[in-house]
Each structure stands twice: as C-alpha cells, then as structure tokens.
C-alpha cells in the first residue's frame, strides 16, 4: 500500500505540482545557448565566489523537468555556480534523499519543487537555506511551520487560481453555459486545488453557467470525456481540464467533439495544442512557468551571497503570472519566443534581481516583474535576440 500511495503521489507531481504534464511540448526539445554575460559588470562577475546549489524535482526526464534543469543550468553557468540535481522522492524517502545530499557538507543552498517541515528540519540541521519553487503546501499548519524555520526563504509559485478563473471566463465570454470539468484528485496538489476552486467560485458567481458534472482522478481526465459525452451530448458546450495532455485531445477526437460545438480550455501545452487552436476547439491555455525557478535562483543567491531574505512574509509566496495563449498566433509566438534557445529570462535580466549586480532591487521589484510577466513581455524583451 505504501508503494501504491508513493506511486500516486509521484504521478500527481508529474501531472501538476508544478502545473504541467509530461507531454508539455511546443517545438520539441529545447537547448539553451550558453548565457551571454557581456552586458554584466565584468569585475563583479569575475569576482563571484564558487557556490554549489542543489535543485530537486521528482524527475528530470520529463519535458518540464528538462526545462527546469536547462533554466537552472543556464544560470549556474552565468554566475559561477556548481549545479547539483537530485530527484526528490516521496515521504521518508524524500527526507533521506535530501539528507544524503546535504551530509556531504558542500551545498550552499537548495531550490526544491515543493517543500515540507520535515525537509526544512534537514536543512536546519545542516544550516543550508531552502526555497520552494513552483510548489507550496496547502495545509495552513504546514505553511506556518515552514515559515517559522530560519532556513526557509519562502516560495515562488504560479498564479493557479487566476489560471482556473481564466479558463471559465474565456468559455463564458464565448457563450458557453453548460460545462463539464476534470481535475486532479483534491488534496494531493495545491496548484490543481487552486485551479479547481477558482472554477467552482466562478460558476457560483454566474448562476447562468451550469456545471453539468465534475470528476477528480489521478491524471485520467481523458477517461471522463466519454462519460460526459454519453451523459450530456448535445447539451455540454464547454469542457475544462486542470492540465492539458495529448490523451485529452485524443479522447475529444474519439468522441467526435472536435466540430467546435464543445469549446475547450485548460492549463499547459501539449504537442497537439496548436492543432486545436487552429480548428477552433481550444480557446485558452497558459504555460511558461519554468522560469519561476530562475526567480527562485535570484532570491536564493541574494541570501547566500548577501544574507538578505527577499520575501518579507514567508507564509505568502511570490506569485507569478503564467504566459497566456488565446489564439494560434499566440501559440506560434510561444513556440518562437519561449521555446527558443534563449530562456524567457536572460542572464542579464536575472542579474537585475541579484543584489550583487543591482543593490537597489527590492521585493516590490520582483512583485512588479511577476505581475508584468506575459507573452507580450517576453516578445518585447527578446524580439531582437530571436532569429
């Protein structure tokens, strides 16, 4: 039973703790070019000490794990950091995995997708700072306990409640009033819980929109679609899943729901996302969350190098917007500017978040950047860099 639960939790992590599926894909594999540090103060750059930062995620072999690794490695190359990657594991295994890494005594900081009091106890034992990225605990007692730990630097997450709201807003504006919804089993992953809560709140605030049926499973949204089609064929005009996958697209096609009579919104990007925007079935999605790890990197560096904790209230994570996709043109721009050989933040742009290069940077600046982060923002910053 323990192995089964661990498997379920691992699958949940794969499907959503950081808001993505293993099938996230735009133009294929992404390989970032070496960072351009020519615009940085070379005297400062050459004087940076050699730190070692560890990064943990459940797996670095899926698409999102690869993207996390690439972003982290890109910054490590730029700022004289030795990267160390390790798979997180679950429960007691996660604690022992972290302890085995920190026991070597040469790790200066940890970026972790998620976090818990048990993990922080290990960091406190070895006096190593820890920051959560793209994951945050749901339980209030866990949040408070983590925030009280002096080695916790807080969290940097993505706007999942906003994403869930936008899924419903777009359907509503398109005239959809009879909705079916698939979500991840509640209580496993906060990101999906937040999306689902936003959807329920939206429907409660709009009495003319009806939730025909909702279903919660361990990443099996595609299995809901035949049931919804059989029960509400001809009535259902909108469908939402809290994460995209090619299996969902296949199910929509198998049930002949690709004629435009049922509109689809979701979170994340799969290999068929562009096709479904082109055929008018899909109206909205969002992605681009992996640079959240880059911001977490800057916050960790500010503590390790300058002793400054950037996040004033560690019970409240820095929440960053997703990149919104509302059309096939947006999708093409996402593939061009986000899944390019330059990450959504260059080394120079991240340096502006680092006190060693920008002593005037504040948490308010990070909040402003998080609010302004958008597809148009990435295009504006990088249109001269992308060929």
XYZ file of C-alpha atoms in Angstrom:
387
model
C 0.000 0.000 0.000
C 2.868 2.417 0.801
C 4.364 1.775 -2.625
C 0.981 2.369 -4.253
C 0.496 5.672 -2.422
C 4.022 6.723 -3.322
C 3.273 5.933 -6.956
C 0.101 8.003 -6.844
C 1.921 10.929 -5.288
C 4.699 10.698 -7.826
C 2.121 10.708 -10.601
C 0.438 13.709 -9.047
C 3.739 15.522 -9.014
C 4.255 14.585 -12.630
C 0.833 15.890 -13.537
C 0.617 19.001 -11.568
C 2.565 20.116 -8.532
C 4.284 22.454 -10.918
C 1.359 22.715 -13.207
C 2.453 20.663 -16.155
C 2.237 17.295 -17.797
C 4.971 15.100 -19.176
C 3.724 15.954 -22.642
C 4.344 19.685 -22.441
C 5.786 20.489 -25.818
C 5.907 23.261 -28.329
C 8.523 22.913 -30.996
C 10.278 19.938 -29.452
C 13.302 19.718 -27.210
C 14.775 22.997 -26.015
C 18.502 23.523 -25.767
C 19.530 26.892 -24.437
C 22.563 28.621 -25.864
C 25.363 29.496 -23.450
C 24.410 32.606 -21.464
C 25.593 35.944 -22.795
C 27.217 37.756 -19.864
C 28.814 40.521 -21.942
C 26.406 43.120 -20.555
C 27.255 42.328 -16.934
C 29.865 44.200 -14.888
C 32.869 42.015 -15.603
C 34.738 42.999 -12.437
C 31.784 41.850 -10.345
C 31.263 38.752 -12.457
C 34.896 37.681 -12.265
C 34.899 38.186 -8.514
C 31.902 35.948 -7.768
C 32.738 33.079 -5.431
C 32.052 29.492 -6.405
C 28.862 28.294 -4.719
C 27.074 24.974 -5.062
C 23.284 24.991 -5.425
C 21.201 21.820 -5.360
C 17.950 21.535 -7.295
C 15.331 18.885 -6.646
C 12.349 17.747 -8.700
C 10.577 14.412 -8.923
C 12.157 13.604 -12.323
C 14.417 15.387 -14.784
C 13.454 13.147 -17.692
C 10.003 14.570 -18.464
C 9.572 17.735 -20.517
C 9.064 20.096 -17.597
C 11.901 18.534 -15.632
C 14.169 19.088 -18.623
C 13.058 22.715 -18.828
C 13.696 23.244 -15.124
C 17.135 21.740 -15.463
C 18.004 23.823 -18.507
C 16.964 27.082 -16.837
C 18.861 26.263 -13.661
C 21.970 25.100 -15.504
C 21.878 28.206 -17.701
C 22.051 30.486 -14.639
C 24.677 28.350 -12.936
C 26.914 28.752 -15.989
C 26.399 32.502 -15.938
C 27.055 33.122 -12.236
C 29.795 30.645 -11.284
C 27.515 28.154 -9.539
C 28.156 24.433 -9.397
C 24.768 22.786 -10.052
C 23.677 19.562 -8.416
C 20.455 17.816 -9.431
C 18.682 15.134 -7.441
C 15.279 13.506 -7.599
C 13.094 14.363 -4.656
C 11.326 11.085 -3.876
C 8.304 10.845 -1.569
C 7.696 10.873 2.178
C 10.520 9.388 4.219
C 12.456 8.769 1.027
C 12.389 12.494 0.212
C 13.818 13.337 3.620
C 16.578 10.744 3.348
C 17.384 11.844 -0.219
C 17.835 15.430 0.900
C 19.882 14.397 3.923
C 22.220 12.323 1.794
C 22.840 15.354 -0.422
C 23.424 17.822 2.430
C 25.523 15.449 4.538
C 28.404 15.939 2.098
C 28.707 19.440 3.526
C 29.402 21.298 0.277
C 25.908 22.528 -0.686
C 25.266 26.243 -0.163
C 21.563 26.328 -0.988
C 18.604 24.236 -2.163
C 15.840 25.004 -4.649
C 13.053 22.475 -4.245
C 9.834 21.968 -6.177
C 7.514 21.932 -3.178
C 8.632 21.572 0.408
C 7.664 20.429 3.910
C 8.594 20.935 7.542
C 10.389 17.594 7.532
C 12.615 18.690 4.658
C 13.320 22.008 6.339
C 14.381 20.218 9.505
C 17.126 18.579 7.457
C 18.197 21.960 6.080
C 18.248 23.416 9.589
C 20.403 20.522 10.767
C 22.996 21.285 8.081
C 22.431 25.069 8.115
C 21.526 25.213 4.426
C 18.927 27.698 3.088
C 15.937 26.299 1.207
C 13.493 27.937 -1.206
C 10.337 26.427 -2.702
C 9.709 26.883 -6.411
C 6.526 26.066 -8.344
C 5.055 24.327 -5.320
C 3.711 25.342 -1.915
C 1.978 23.430 0.884
C -1.806 23.509 1.136
C -2.242 22.932 4.881
C -2.071 26.108 6.960
C -0.204 24.420 9.832
C 2.444 23.245 7.368
C 2.751 26.755 5.913
C 3.154 28.302 9.345
C 5.650 25.674 10.444
C 7.791 26.169 7.356
C 7.663 29.954 7.647
C 8.943 29.738 11.219
C 12.084 27.902 10.132
C 15.032 30.343 9.838
C 16.458 28.443 6.862
C 13.293 28.777 4.802
C 13.407 31.633 2.298
C 9.780 31.315 1.193
C 8.253 30.241 -2.090
C 7.884 31.381 -5.697
C 4.787 29.950 -7.366
C 2.492 30.457 -10.336
C -0.962 32.067 -10.395
C -3.078 28.922 -10.433
C -6.263 30.499 -9.073
C -6.009 33.106 -11.820
C -5.459 30.364 -14.408
C -8.555 28.496 -13.253
C -10.602 31.684 -13.385
C -9.424 32.489 -16.897
C -10.434 29.015 -18.096
C -14.020 29.789 -17.132
C -14.010 33.457 -18.134
C -13.000 32.630 -21.683
C -15.685 29.956 -22.017
C -18.281 32.306 -20.562
C -17.335 35.098 -22.955
C -17.642 32.615 -25.818
C -21.245 31.893 -24.808
C -20.666 28.519 -23.138
C -23.109 27.914 -20.305
C -23.120 24.119 -19.756
C -19.750 22.960 -18.517
C -18.063 19.694 -17.608
C -14.844 19.698 -15.661
C -11.964 17.288 -14.971
C -9.500 17.874 -12.155
C -6.822 16.105 -10.201
C -7.919 14.305 -7.045
C -8.318 17.047 -4.481
C -5.855 17.378 -1.636
C -2.856 15.987 -3.496
C -1.506 19.068 -5.290
C -2.167 22.677 -4.322
C -1.788 24.023 -7.866
C -4.660 21.876 -9.136
C -6.708 22.510 -5.989
C -6.397 26.254 -6.624
C -7.454 25.908 -10.248
C -10.465 23.802 -9.311
C -11.508 26.211 -6.549
C -11.337 29.133 -8.962
C -13.589 27.298 -11.398
C -16.153 26.466 -8.735
C -16.082 30.049 -7.444
C -16.639 31.408 -10.941
C -19.651 29.195 -11.554
C -21.102 30.117 -8.149
C -20.820 33.784 -9.129
C -22.501 33.210 -12.509
C -25.881 31.487 -11.995
C -26.471 31.280 -15.744
C -23.472 28.948 -16.091
C -24.141 25.369 -15.041
C -21.637 22.731 -14.001
C -23.153 19.609 -15.527
C -20.592 17.259 -13.992
C -17.139 17.277 -12.474
C -14.683 14.448 -11.939
C -11.440 14.159 -9.980
C -8.881 11.452 -10.646
C -5.172 10.791 -10.711
C -4.403 12.282 -14.091
C -7.129 10.443 -16.009
C -9.091 13.350 -17.437
C -9.289 11.583 -20.793
C -11.429 8.860 -19.206
C -14.037 11.437 -18.182
C -14.709 12.611 -21.725
C -16.610 9.526 -22.990
C -18.793 9.640 -19.865
C -19.516 13.336 -20.285
C -20.268 12.858 -23.986
C -22.663 9.985 -23.299
C -24.448 11.822 -20.499
C -24.564 15.346 -21.891
C -24.157 15.030 -25.655
C -25.859 17.970 -27.315
C -26.018 19.876 -24.020
C -22.392 20.287 -22.979
C -20.877 23.272 -24.767
C -17.706 23.734 -22.716
C -15.092 21.436 -21.224
C -12.217 22.229 -18.846
C -9.351 20.108 -17.569
C -6.862 21.358 -14.998
C -3.967 20.112 -17.143
C -3.561 19.524 -20.853
C -2.355 16.299 -22.397
C -2.423 14.624 -25.779
C -4.587 11.902 -24.229
C -7.312 14.505 -23.640
C -7.095 15.649 -27.255
C -7.351 12.044 -28.444
C -10.431 11.493 -26.300
C -12.099 14.618 -27.680
C -11.452 13.342 -31.194
C -12.662 9.816 -30.410
C -15.934 11.212 -29.049
C -16.332 13.443 -32.122
C -16.181 16.620 -30.038
C -13.868 18.460 -32.415
C -16.511 20.111 -34.611
C -16.491 23.262 -32.473
C -19.747 22.539 -30.646
C -17.776 21.988 -27.432
C -15.098 24.547 -26.555
C -12.067 23.570 -24.516
C -9.855 25.475 -22.074
C -7.062 24.106 -19.938
C -3.652 24.794 -18.404
C -0.369 23.711 -20.035
C 0.726 22.916 -23.547
C 0.875 19.539 -25.265
C 2.037 18.589 -28.735
C -1.475 18.948 -30.247
C -2.268 22.314 -28.657
C -1.566 24.246 -31.852
C -3.828 21.969 -33.885
C -6.748 22.515 -31.513
C -6.337 26.281 -31.583
C -6.315 26.097 -35.377
C -9.515 24.053 -35.553
C -11.327 26.379 -33.143
C -11.933 23.812 -30.409
C -9.439 25.214 -27.901
C -9.896 28.815 -26.784
C -7.355 29.268 -23.997
C -4.367 27.831 -22.194
C -1.263 29.068 -20.412
C 2.296 27.933 -19.816
C 5.800 29.300 -19.380
C 6.061 28.575 -15.661
C 9.516 27.037 -15.631
C 11.307 30.456 -15.396
C 9.774 30.675 -11.912
C 12.819 28.615 -10.930
C 15.042 31.372 -12.312
C 13.484 33.930 -9.980
C 13.895 31.493 -7.083
C 17.573 31.241 -8.057
C 17.997 35.023 -7.688
C 16.290 35.007 -4.287
C 18.475 32.148 -3.071
C 21.620 33.876 -4.357
C 20.688 37.091 -2.534
C 20.576 35.175 0.721
C 23.700 33.062 0.201
C 25.855 35.933 -1.078
C 24.387 38.947 0.730
C 22.497 37.467 3.680
C 19.221 39.102 2.603
C 15.848 37.344 2.744
C 13.867 38.925 -0.085
C 10.393 37.573 0.759
C 9.079 39.532 3.766
C 6.194 37.203 4.675
C 7.169 33.591 4.126
C 3.583 32.417 4.596
C 2.733 34.173 1.320
C 4.674 33.051 -1.762
C 5.679 35.380 -4.539
C 3.029 34.575 -7.150
C 3.883 34.953 -10.819
C 1.577 35.052 -13.811
C 1.525 32.396 -16.487
C 2.005 33.141 -20.173
C -1.485 33.328 -21.646
C -2.312 31.792 -25.041
C -5.619 32.777 -26.614
C -5.059 32.050 -30.308
C -2.970 30.071 -32.759
C -0.878 33.205 -33.318
C -0.147 33.302 -29.588
C 0.794 29.642 -29.737
C 3.220 30.274 -32.591
C 4.766 33.172 -30.674
C 5.050 30.983 -27.585
C 6.954 28.378 -29.584
C 9.188 31.034 -31.127
C 9.977 33.171 -28.097
C 9.559 30.852 -25.119
C 10.663 27.502 -26.512
C 13.696 29.046 -28.160
C 17.399 28.696 -27.481
C 17.154 31.669 -25.095
C 15.111 31.226 -21.910
C 12.348 33.725 -21.040
C 14.890 35.498 -18.811
C 18.447 36.108 -19.963
C 21.353 36.125 -17.523
C 21.425 39.916 -17.717
C 17.712 40.135 -16.867
C 18.123 37.832 -13.866
C 21.170 39.852 -12.748
C 18.815 42.809 -12.184
C 17.157 40.696 -9.461
C 20.504 39.997 -7.765
C 21.824 42.392 -5.123
C 25.442 41.851 -6.114
C 24.691 43.427 -9.511
C 21.742 45.619 -8.525
C 21.940 46.742 -4.863
C 18.683 48.672 -5.219
C 16.478 45.700 -6.138
C 13.588 45.132 -3.724
C 10.830 42.605 -3.224
C 8.449 45.156 -4.754
C 10.517 44.953 -7.950
C 10.092 41.170 -8.007
C 6.352 41.584 -7.481
C 6.155 44.073 -10.343
C 8.049 41.722 -12.640
C 5.748 38.838 -11.634
C 2.697 40.939 -12.477
C 4.102 42.121 -15.818
C 5.265 38.683 -16.961
C 3.331 37.839 -20.113
C 3.850 36.576 -23.632
C 3.927 40.150 -24.905
C 6.522 40.973 -22.244
C 8.805 38.125 -23.366
C 8.400 39.112 -27.025
C 9.183 42.750 -26.296
C 12.309 41.874 -24.310
C 13.612 39.256 -26.728
C 12.416 40.164 -30.213
C 15.899 41.407 -31.080
C 17.520 38.221 -29.772
C 15.420 35.575 -31.523
C 16.303 34.846 -35.132
